[in-house]
Amino acid sequence: KHLPEYVAESANAIDKEVETYNFTSCQIYCYGPLLHTVQMAKLFPDSKTFVDMKLKASPEKTMELFEAFMASKNNAPTNDEIRKFVNDNFGDKGTELEVWSPTDWVENPAFLNLVNDPDLKQWGMDLNNIWKELGRKMKDDVHKNPEYYSIIPVPNPVIVPGGRFIEFYYWDSYWIIRGLLYCEMRNTARGMIENLMSIVQRIGFIPNGGRVYYWGRSQPPLLAGMVKSYVDFTKDDRFAINALEILEHEFEYFINNHSVQAKGHDLAVYRDSSKGPRPESYSEDVETAESFHTDEAKEDHYSELKSAAESGMDFSSRWYINENGTNIGNLSDAKTRSIVPVDLNAILYWNAKIIAEFHAKAGNVDKMAEYETKAQKIKEAIQAVLWNEEAGCWLDYDLINEKPRDYFVTSNLAPLWVKAYNISDTDKISASVLSYIEKNKLDTFPGGVPNTLYHTGEQWDFPNVWAPLQYIVIEGLDNIGTPEAQKLSKSWGHRWVKSNFAAYRDSRAMFEKYDAEKFGGHGGGGEYGVQKGFGWTNGVIIEWLAKYGHEISLSNTGAAGPNSRFVSLLGVTAIALIGAFAGRFIWRTWFK
Ligand SMILES: OC[C@H]1O[C@H](O[C@H]2O[C@H](CO)[C@@H](O)[C@H](O)[C@H]2O)[C@H](O)[C@@H](O)[C@@H]1O
């Protein structure tokens, strides 16, 4: 059976690098003929299932068995034969993990005292309970025999997003950790941060998620933000100082591996460094690559898709550049590596600022100045290339057509969140951004600010709304500090809490994404069904219950308790009955 060139090629090219990371199991889970054969047989409804299964023998032995199996089937096994091979050689997915109840969990964290409405308070308690369902610990065997698994061993237990996501995810962890801190689970939060730091020490950067098959891509670099959150909560400056070496390393990794030149400035793009289709969505990627006719073009397409996954926004029209230079299109128009993203550069600016702040804590003035200078350079580049005077907002920049991309995406507002602008321009920026929001009618959606305004069916497009970006936008408007921006921020914050509550009240679930068009509606689209759990959603709500809980009341909002609709129905029926009786009485008394 003909295997595409990239299967063999990627195995050779990547092996050397992976060896240094000691991900021996990559030959099974990241690339190569076994992965190709099994994933193209589409044995499971969700392609991620296979790459999360445990090996029964070592990777080398499994490859030997696979080669013998293929030879015995003339390199053309049927799907049933492939299924049997998988059953014989792999164990169930997820068996490497145990559900773990966090040891620092407390029943009534103090943030609950800040919540007035009894239904919201109960919800806060429910969310605090959900941490126990999302806790996972690796079994000892993972540490003893890591090559039998796709999971990346880490020393401490983690809180996972939930649903199909049973391992840590890099940027999700930022909002999870903040939620844990509000729930007073400092040890769990610190353990998760230390896991990520240990990964930087071992492999140089933090992959997209805790599996070897994510090894060629990262996610928005929020480790420094996590350490800062921990230190702001605990005042543990020593932790900040000890983290410095790793934070600098991660920052330099991002800059060195993602940099581009735009209008004479150094900026960063999302850019994956592996080969082949995404292992966890292998056949899906092979199928979208069918419209490309050479191995090279297919390989480029895979890179664009994995780079989009690195952005965390997989997938979205945000990454499309069609031949006319617009965002109209589909996945085959993904050109992620040619789009300078506002959020990534704002986050890198924030990284440099945090590192400078921690050096100041350590009393290291030279290093502080060095990182302040790096931050200022990124800020200048953001101002020169990404700020758009006409639009009144920051816009992603298209390197192919050398022009700004004037499409709304929530991440356009990311600089507000991390203050990546000249503070002396605050009033002007606030006014511009507010009119940008009005022009794009962003205040008209009952279920939150949609990620984009273009409906493509991809999960990071209209009408989906995601907690992390809702957080970035709403906290950004609060951070800029003008009364008008703060007013809008508060109204959107309240709306998000009430809308998430309505969804929870109706389904008893917290969702990965929501629906901008429906108050209380969950999101959909993309390549897998909407997931429940859900780490970052819960983290954002817990933080906002602490922030707004004293002033939100559910009465008269449509988000009141489970019986609100029933109560209103009862009310209408009662008024109708009273009206009917009164009518009859008047009729009898006056007209008969
Ligand atoms: O399997 C498909 C994709 O799934 C992940 O992406 C989505 O879930 C992540 C966990 O919540 C989240 O971090 C990401 O923003 C979501 O789009 C995974 O991260 C992708 O790499 C993967 O291809």
XYZ file of C-alpha atoms and ligand atoms in Angstrom:
615
model
C 0.000 0.000 0.000
C 1.392 3.387 -0.969
C 2.173 5.545 2.024
C 2.435 9.278 1.401
C 5.992 10.514 1.464
C 5.436 12.660 4.521
C 4.805 9.539 6.608
C 8.276 8.157 6.007
C 9.919 11.558 5.748
C 8.462 12.944 8.923
C 9.515 9.825 10.796
C 13.132 10.400 9.761
C 13.146 14.145 10.184
C 11.509 14.181 13.568
C 13.103 11.135 15.159
C 16.371 12.905 15.828
C 14.737 15.830 17.581
C 12.328 13.676 19.520
C 15.132 11.466 20.752
C 16.504 14.434 22.600
C 13.106 14.864 24.267
C 13.060 11.154 25.009
C 9.534 10.712 23.709
C 10.150 7.152 22.599
C 6.439 6.594 22.136
C 6.363 9.238 19.384
C 7.066 6.580 16.742
C 3.625 5.193 17.563
C 1.624 8.300 18.467
C 3.132 11.232 16.537
C 3.854 10.026 12.994
C 4.782 7.010 10.912
C 3.107 4.079 9.172
C 1.345 2.576 12.197
C -0.385 5.850 13.047
C -1.258 6.374 9.390
C -2.717 2.901 8.917
C -4.795 2.908 12.086
C -6.081 6.479 11.851
C -6.987 6.162 8.167
C -9.088 3.095 9.061
C -11.269 5.467 11.150
C -11.921 2.855 13.812
C -13.331 5.294 16.356
C -15.914 8.071 16.111
C -13.359 10.446 17.670
C -9.855 10.202 16.156
C -8.336 11.256 19.478
C -9.343 7.894 21.000
C -6.610 5.874 19.337
C -3.720 8.158 20.234
C -4.816 8.094 23.886
C -4.645 4.274 24.087
C -1.912 2.516 26.054
C 0.641 0.203 24.453
C 0.762 -3.418 25.604
C 4.406 -3.876 24.523
C 7.297 -1.441 24.058
C 7.137 0.884 21.033
C 9.960 -1.022 19.335
C 8.259 -4.386 19.842
C 4.915 -2.931 18.714
C 6.532 -1.629 15.532
C 8.024 -5.068 14.874
C 4.608 -6.651 15.349
C 3.074 -4.017 13.099
C 5.580 -4.672 10.314
C 4.950 -8.422 10.558
C 1.198 -7.771 10.570
C 1.398 -5.586 7.447
C 3.599 -8.117 5.650
C 1.176 -10.912 6.500
C -1.663 -8.859 4.950
C 0.271 -7.857 1.809
C 0.331 -4.303 3.163
C -3.406 -4.046 2.599
C -5.225 -5.104 5.784
C -8.979 -4.731 6.052
C -10.476 -2.465 8.684
C -11.512 -5.494 10.754
C -7.940 -6.775 10.678
C -6.627 -3.380 11.723
C -9.171 -3.269 14.540
C -7.965 -6.668 15.724
C -4.352 -5.476 15.599
C -5.307 -2.473 17.740
C -7.257 -4.606 20.217
C -4.362 -7.048 20.500
C -1.715 -4.397 21.029
C -3.354 -1.464 22.764
C -5.279 -1.049 26.002
C -8.217 1.282 26.629
C -7.720 5.021 26.564
C -7.414 6.903 29.801
C -6.292 3.907 31.871
C -3.075 5.725 32.778
C -5.025 8.210 34.895
C -6.952 7.986 38.140
C -9.654 10.390 39.216
C -8.027 12.454 41.955
C -9.799 14.402 44.638
C -7.617 17.448 45.376
C -6.197 17.166 48.884
C -6.429 20.916 49.484
C -10.112 21.144 48.489
C -12.232 23.147 50.927
C -15.981 22.998 51.226
C -16.752 26.696 51.623
C -14.098 28.876 50.019
C -14.401 32.503 51.132
C -15.395 33.795 47.683
C -18.844 32.301 48.328
C -19.390 34.933 51.029
C -19.170 37.564 48.302
C -22.142 36.110 46.437
C -25.558 37.447 47.502
C -28.049 35.614 45.329
C -28.778 32.195 46.906
C -29.007 30.395 43.539
C -25.685 31.848 42.426
C -24.120 30.943 45.751
C -25.307 27.344 45.362
C -23.926 27.347 41.831
C -20.556 28.554 43.160
C -20.602 25.610 45.566
C -21.439 23.216 42.728
C -18.551 24.587 40.658
C -16.190 24.182 43.577
C -17.335 20.552 43.768
C -16.631 19.988 40.076
C -12.870 20.379 40.705
C -13.084 16.932 42.325
C -14.473 15.451 39.119
C -11.827 17.098 36.961
C -8.803 16.096 39.085
C -6.495 13.486 37.508
C -3.375 11.779 38.799
C -1.016 9.625 36.746
C -0.597 6.034 37.779
C 2.904 5.046 38.925
C 3.424 2.958 35.807
C 3.461 6.137 33.682
C 6.550 7.306 35.544
C 8.177 3.866 35.383
C 7.355 3.078 31.743
C 6.555 6.376 29.981
C 7.250 4.861 26.559
C 4.051 2.783 26.852
C 1.895 5.903 26.868
C 1.181 9.027 24.880
C 0.693 11.013 28.075
C 3.641 13.213 29.111
C 4.589 12.317 32.683
C 4.351 15.187 35.150
C 5.081 15.082 38.880
C 1.816 16.506 40.258
C -1.883 15.847 39.714
C -3.762 18.168 37.362
C -7.209 19.592 36.785
C -8.199 18.768 33.208
C -10.694 20.610 30.981
C -13.144 17.665 30.885
C -14.996 15.557 28.293
C -12.578 14.229 25.670
C -9.804 16.372 27.147
C -8.402 14.133 29.874
C -4.923 15.678 30.019
C -3.753 19.184 30.822
C -4.034 21.877 28.133
C -1.587 24.732 28.212
C -3.690 27.889 27.941
C -6.764 26.316 29.580
C -4.597 25.933 32.688
C -4.406 29.724 33.133
C -8.135 30.054 33.852
C -8.270 26.765 35.727
C -5.441 27.899 38.011
C -7.132 31.250 38.702
C -10.346 29.388 39.572
C -8.395 27.104 41.914
C -6.794 30.101 43.602
C -10.223 31.666 44.212
C -11.227 28.297 45.701
C -8.161 28.428 47.988
C -6.568 25.363 46.394
C -3.083 26.818 46.345
C -1.221 23.508 46.427
C -3.092 22.160 43.429
C -2.519 25.413 41.545
C 1.191 25.432 42.423
C 1.493 21.743 41.491
C 0.075 22.445 38.040
C 2.465 25.360 37.526
C 5.390 23.199 38.651
C 4.337 20.531 36.156
C 4.544 23.062 33.345
C 7.890 24.322 34.601
C 9.229 20.774 34.708
C 8.128 20.340 31.094
C 10.036 23.476 30.053
C 13.085 22.052 31.825
C 12.758 18.691 30.109
C 11.696 19.607 26.578
C 12.344 23.312 26.257
C 8.781 24.527 25.790
C 5.207 23.700 26.764
C 3.279 21.663 24.225
C -0.364 22.348 23.335
C -1.454 19.661 25.819
C -0.057 16.862 27.950
C 0.433 14.299 25.181
C 3.539 13.510 23.140
C 1.559 13.927 19.927
C 1.251 17.658 20.631
C 5.011 17.978 20.793
C 5.525 20.241 17.746
C 3.197 23.006 18.846
C 2.529 25.073 21.924
C -0.433 27.291 22.823
C -0.731 30.960 23.822
C 2.185 31.315 26.263
C 0.520 31.980 29.595
C 2.933 30.278 32.018
C 4.276 33.655 33.198
C 0.671 34.803 33.704
C -0.004 31.684 35.794
C 3.037 32.304 37.998
C 1.985 35.952 38.382
C -1.552 34.889 39.383
C -0.121 32.517 41.983
C 2.245 35.147 43.350
C -0.449 37.863 43.426
C -2.660 35.538 45.477
C -0.018 34.138 47.806
C 2.511 37.000 47.945
C 5.143 34.282 47.596
C 7.866 36.357 45.938
C 10.369 33.551 46.339
C 8.254 31.443 43.955
C 8.392 34.247 41.377
C 12.153 34.606 41.696
C 12.742 30.863 41.470
C 10.620 30.674 38.335
C 12.632 33.313 36.488
C 15.077 31.057 34.672
C 12.291 28.895 33.268
C 10.116 31.864 32.319
C 13.000 33.474 30.473
C 13.686 30.196 28.698
C 10.080 29.822 27.577
C 9.926 33.451 26.459
C 13.093 33.076 24.406
C 11.763 29.826 22.924
C 8.652 31.589 21.700
C 10.516 34.531 20.290
C 13.161 32.371 18.588
C 10.718 29.936 17.024
C 7.883 32.239 16.066
C 9.404 35.503 14.943
C 8.642 37.335 11.713
C 9.373 40.768 10.325
C 6.448 43.036 9.545
C 6.936 46.614 8.361
C 10.468 46.455 9.719
C 9.394 45.291 13.185
C 9.967 41.976 14.947
C 6.707 40.281 15.841
C 5.563 36.696 16.382
C 3.210 34.319 14.580
C 1.773 30.979 15.632
C 3.974 28.349 14.003
C 4.102 24.600 14.460
C 7.371 22.726 13.981
C 6.318 19.130 13.353
C 5.460 17.223 10.195
C 2.347 15.417 9.006
C -1.340 15.685 9.940
C -2.436 16.293 13.543
C -2.148 12.811 15.080
C -5.342 13.323 17.113
C -7.333 14.397 14.027
C -5.327 12.537 11.426
C -7.925 11.441 8.880
C -9.700 14.797 9.150
C -6.489 16.583 8.134
C -5.706 14.097 5.368
C -9.171 14.751 3.965
C -8.893 18.538 3.961
C -5.472 18.123 2.351
C -7.027 16.276 -0.601
C -7.462 19.546 -2.465
C -3.666 19.920 -2.543
C -1.832 17.914 -5.135
C 1.781 17.647 -4.045
C 3.248 16.268 -0.837
C 4.856 19.635 -0.246
C 1.553 21.503 -0.541
C -0.116 18.947 1.749
C 2.682 19.353 4.271
C 2.229 23.110 4.185
C -1.486 22.668 4.776
C -0.848 20.453 7.817
C 1.461 23.099 9.211
C -1.181 25.793 8.793
C -3.708 23.619 10.635
C -1.333 22.778 13.480
C -0.305 26.412 13.755
C -4.003 27.304 14.084
C -4.209 24.676 16.836
C -1.234 26.367 18.492
C -3.252 29.585 18.629
C -5.923 27.747 20.628
C -8.463 28.913 18.017
C -8.732 25.752 16.005
C -10.421 26.424 13.764
C -11.598 29.815 12.627
C -11.944 32.071 9.600
C -9.475 34.190 11.545
C -6.797 32.075 9.846
C -8.162 32.116 6.297
C -6.533 34.094 3.531
C -8.108 33.271 0.181
C -6.703 34.213 -3.199
C -8.437 37.583 -3.020
C -6.822 38.264 0.307
C -10.039 38.019 2.352
C -11.222 35.686 5.118
C -13.971 34.034 3.067
C -13.195 30.373 2.600
C -12.665 27.095 4.352
C -9.909 25.129 6.061
C -7.914 24.787 2.868
C -7.479 28.584 2.954
C -5.770 28.453 6.362
C -2.606 30.571 6.270
C -2.000 30.875 9.991
C 1.763 31.281 9.655
C 1.261 34.380 7.501
C -0.988 36.212 9.937
C 0.549 38.288 12.719
C -1.871 37.761 15.602
C -2.747 40.556 18.014
C -3.196 38.265 21.038
C 0.127 36.390 20.764
C 2.114 39.622 20.565
C 0.173 41.205 23.411
C 0.815 38.098 25.534
C 4.528 38.136 24.687
C 4.646 41.798 25.744
C 3.016 40.741 29.030
C 5.561 37.930 29.459
C 8.426 40.418 29.172
C 6.720 42.776 31.652
C 6.166 39.971 34.165
C 9.753 38.770 33.866
C 10.933 42.374 34.412
C 8.660 42.647 37.469
C 10.043 39.415 38.945
C 13.620 40.556 38.321
C 12.748 43.718 40.246
C 11.584 41.525 43.137
C 14.952 39.760 42.982
C 16.717 43.133 43.062
C 18.292 42.408 39.685
C 18.153 45.866 38.120
C 20.072 45.040 34.932
C 17.860 42.093 34.065
C 14.787 44.112 34.903
C 15.897 46.814 32.476
C 16.721 44.202 29.821
C 13.181 42.782 29.933
C 11.581 46.228 30.165
C 13.402 47.072 26.938
C 12.163 43.866 25.301
C 8.615 44.709 26.399
C 8.870 48.252 25.026
C 10.094 46.928 21.664
C 7.138 44.573 21.382
C 4.766 47.370 22.388
C 6.196 49.662 19.720
C 5.800 46.907 17.113
C 2.199 46.298 18.196
C 1.493 50.018 17.903
C 3.205 50.333 14.508
C 1.874 47.199 12.821
C -1.273 46.055 14.607
C -2.979 49.231 15.846
C -5.308 50.485 13.134
C -6.322 54.104 13.367
C -9.149 53.780 10.846
C -10.751 50.765 12.483
C -10.126 52.173 15.952
C -8.752 48.874 17.191
C -5.863 46.439 16.831
C -6.118 44.104 13.840
C -4.226 40.961 12.828
C -1.815 41.637 9.962
C -1.698 39.679 6.696
C 1.946 39.160 5.688
C 1.083 37.815 2.239
C -0.961 40.808 1.126
C 0.815 43.176 3.494
C -2.391 44.590 4.904
C -4.396 44.615 8.111
C -7.226 42.111 8.426
C -10.264 44.197 9.188
C -12.422 41.400 10.603
C -13.741 41.337 14.100
C -12.204 38.683 16.324
C -12.298 38.893 20.125
C -8.503 38.704 20.294
C -8.326 42.133 18.591
C -8.992 43.530 22.066
C -6.255 41.518 23.826
C -3.877 44.508 24.276
C -6.437 46.061 26.631
C -6.159 43.028 28.908
C -2.377 43.236 29.303
C -2.072 47.011 28.788
C 0.081 46.631 25.680
C -0.385 50.262 24.620
C 0.967 53.666 25.618
C -0.769 54.552 28.831
C -0.799 58.219 27.781
C -3.193 57.176 24.949
C -5.716 55.633 27.345
C -8.617 58.022 26.690
C -8.163 57.963 22.954
C -7.911 54.163 22.823
C -10.922 53.750 25.067
C -13.076 55.984 22.853
C -11.853 54.293 19.643
C -12.391 50.789 20.945
C -15.872 51.615 22.229
C -16.887 52.946 18.847
C -15.327 49.849 17.201
C -17.535 47.749 19.493
C -20.580 49.783 18.528
C -19.779 49.647 14.817
C -19.554 45.864 15.018
C -22.780 45.707 17.087
C -21.044 43.569 19.681
C -23.456 44.600 22.402
C -26.428 43.041 20.652
C -25.790 39.381 21.465
C -27.722 37.879 24.398
C -25.256 35.019 24.936
C -21.953 36.945 24.937
C -19.501 38.402 22.420
C -19.097 35.925 19.531
C -15.542 34.988 18.674
C -15.940 36.256 15.106
C -18.859 37.565 13.042
C -18.482 35.008 10.259
C -20.504 31.788 10.362
C -18.350 28.991 8.897
C -19.380 26.028 11.043
C -15.909 26.024 12.649
C -15.944 26.106 16.411
C -14.027 29.367 16.839
C -16.389 31.258 14.525
C -19.831 32.799 14.912
C -21.964 32.181 16.892
C -19.669 30.465 19.387
C -18.570 32.294 22.509
C -15.655 31.027 24.595
C -14.943 31.788 28.238
C -11.222 32.635 27.854
C -11.824 35.256 25.182
C -14.859 36.601 27.006
C -12.513 37.035 29.947
C -9.835 38.775 27.883
C -12.358 41.217 26.379
C -14.263 41.971 29.581
C -11.217 42.235 31.848
C -9.564 44.328 29.124
C -12.416 46.837 29.141
C -12.218 46.956 32.912
C -8.433 47.412 32.881
C -8.469 50.429 30.598
C -10.215 52.161 33.451
C -12.423 54.788 31.759
C -15.964 54.955 33.187
C -17.617 54.103 29.820
C -15.393 51.048 29.218
C -15.856 49.859 32.788
C -19.616 50.238 32.504
C -19.695 48.047 29.403
C -17.281 45.584 31.001
C -19.544 45.169 34.003
C -22.684 44.767 31.942
C -21.000 42.090 29.781
C -19.552 40.385 32.876
C -23.000 40.210 34.492
C -24.530 38.967 31.262
C -21.955 36.189 30.928
C -22.522 34.992 34.492
C -26.303 35.000 34.052
C -26.195 33.325 30.667
C -23.826 30.557 31.885
C -26.096 30.114 34.882
C -29.172 29.753 32.654
C -27.373 27.024 30.667
C -26.359 25.292 33.898
C -29.863 25.571 35.344
C -31.340 23.963 32.236
C -28.778 21.190 31.683
C -26.834 20.889 34.959
C -23.677 21.203 32.878
C -20.853 23.656 32.270
C -19.840 23.813 28.625
C -16.632 24.290 26.692
C -18.282 26.975 24.520
C -21.577 28.851 24.335
C -23.904 30.452 21.796
C -23.884 34.238 21.313
C -27.366 34.187 19.825
C -29.075 32.310 22.664
C -29.054 33.427 26.250
C -28.179 30.193 28.089
C -27.420 28.249 24.906
C -24.300 26.135 24.420
C -22.069 26.209 21.340
C -21.404 23.625 18.624
C -19.730 23.106 15.252
C -16.167 22.034 14.531
C -14.825 18.515 14.422
C -16.063 17.170 17.774
C -19.253 17.589 19.821
C -19.483 20.273 22.518
C -17.680 19.113 25.676
C -18.854 19.384 29.252
C -16.842 19.913 32.395
C -15.386 22.436 31.834
C -12.152 23.736 33.286
C -11.752 27.244 31.877
C -15.481 27.992 31.886
C -15.677 27.140 35.586
C -12.532 29.124 36.369
C -13.906 32.280 34.732
C -17.294 31.973 36.444
C -15.738 31.406 39.878
C -13.582 34.521 39.431
C -16.575 36.556 38.291
C -18.805 35.282 41.069
C -16.126 36.650 43.391
C -15.985 39.906 41.434
C -19.662 40.577 40.703
C -21.479 38.263 43.135
C -22.322 41.083 45.545
C -24.249 42.984 42.885
C -25.904 40.372 40.667
C -29.438 39.312 41.405
C -31.184 36.728 39.262
C -34.670 38.108 39.721
C -36.243 39.724 36.623
C -33.448 38.553 34.329
C -34.806 35.365 32.840
C -31.929 33.619 34.612
C -33.743 33.105 37.885
C -34.045 29.633 39.377
C -35.310 26.534 37.627
C -38.883 27.571 38.152
C -38.712 31.063 36.715
C -40.517 30.236 33.496
C -42.972 28.107 35.393
C -43.502 30.942 37.863
C -44.159 33.444 35.068
C -46.546 30.996 33.415
C -48.358 30.607 36.713
C -48.494 34.399 37.037
C -49.983 34.866 33.567
C -52.490 32.062 34.169
C -53.503 33.542 37.535
C -54.018 37.004 36.008
C -56.085 35.475 33.187
C -58.259 33.534 35.665
C -58.753 36.552 37.929
C -59.614 38.610 34.832
C -62.149 36.024 33.704
C -63.804 35.851 37.137
C -63.854 39.630 37.443
C -65.366 39.916 33.953
C -68.067 37.431 34.796
C -68.803 39.231 38.060
C -69.043 42.645 36.330
C -71.220 41.157 33.570
C -73.591 39.574 36.072
C -73.749 42.577 38.391
C -74.067 45.377 35.873
C -75.560 43.995 32.750
C -78.041 41.379 33.933
O -8.730 17.514 18.899
C -8.946 18.721 18.254
C -8.260 19.874 18.953
O -8.659 19.883 20.314
C -8.032 20.812 21.156
O -8.542 22.123 20.935
C -9.657 22.545 21.663
O -9.654 22.131 23.040
C -8.555 22.574 23.844
C -8.826 22.102 25.248
O -9.910 22.750 25.808
C -8.421 24.098 23.784
O -7.221 24.455 24.415
C -8.398 24.577 22.328
O -8.441 25.981 22.356
C -9.640 24.048 21.631
O -9.723 24.529 20.319
C -6.531 20.843 21.013
O -5.987 21.927 21.738
C -6.129 20.967 19.553
O -4.753 20.987 19.405
C -6.739 19.770 18.830
O -6.319 19.763 17.508
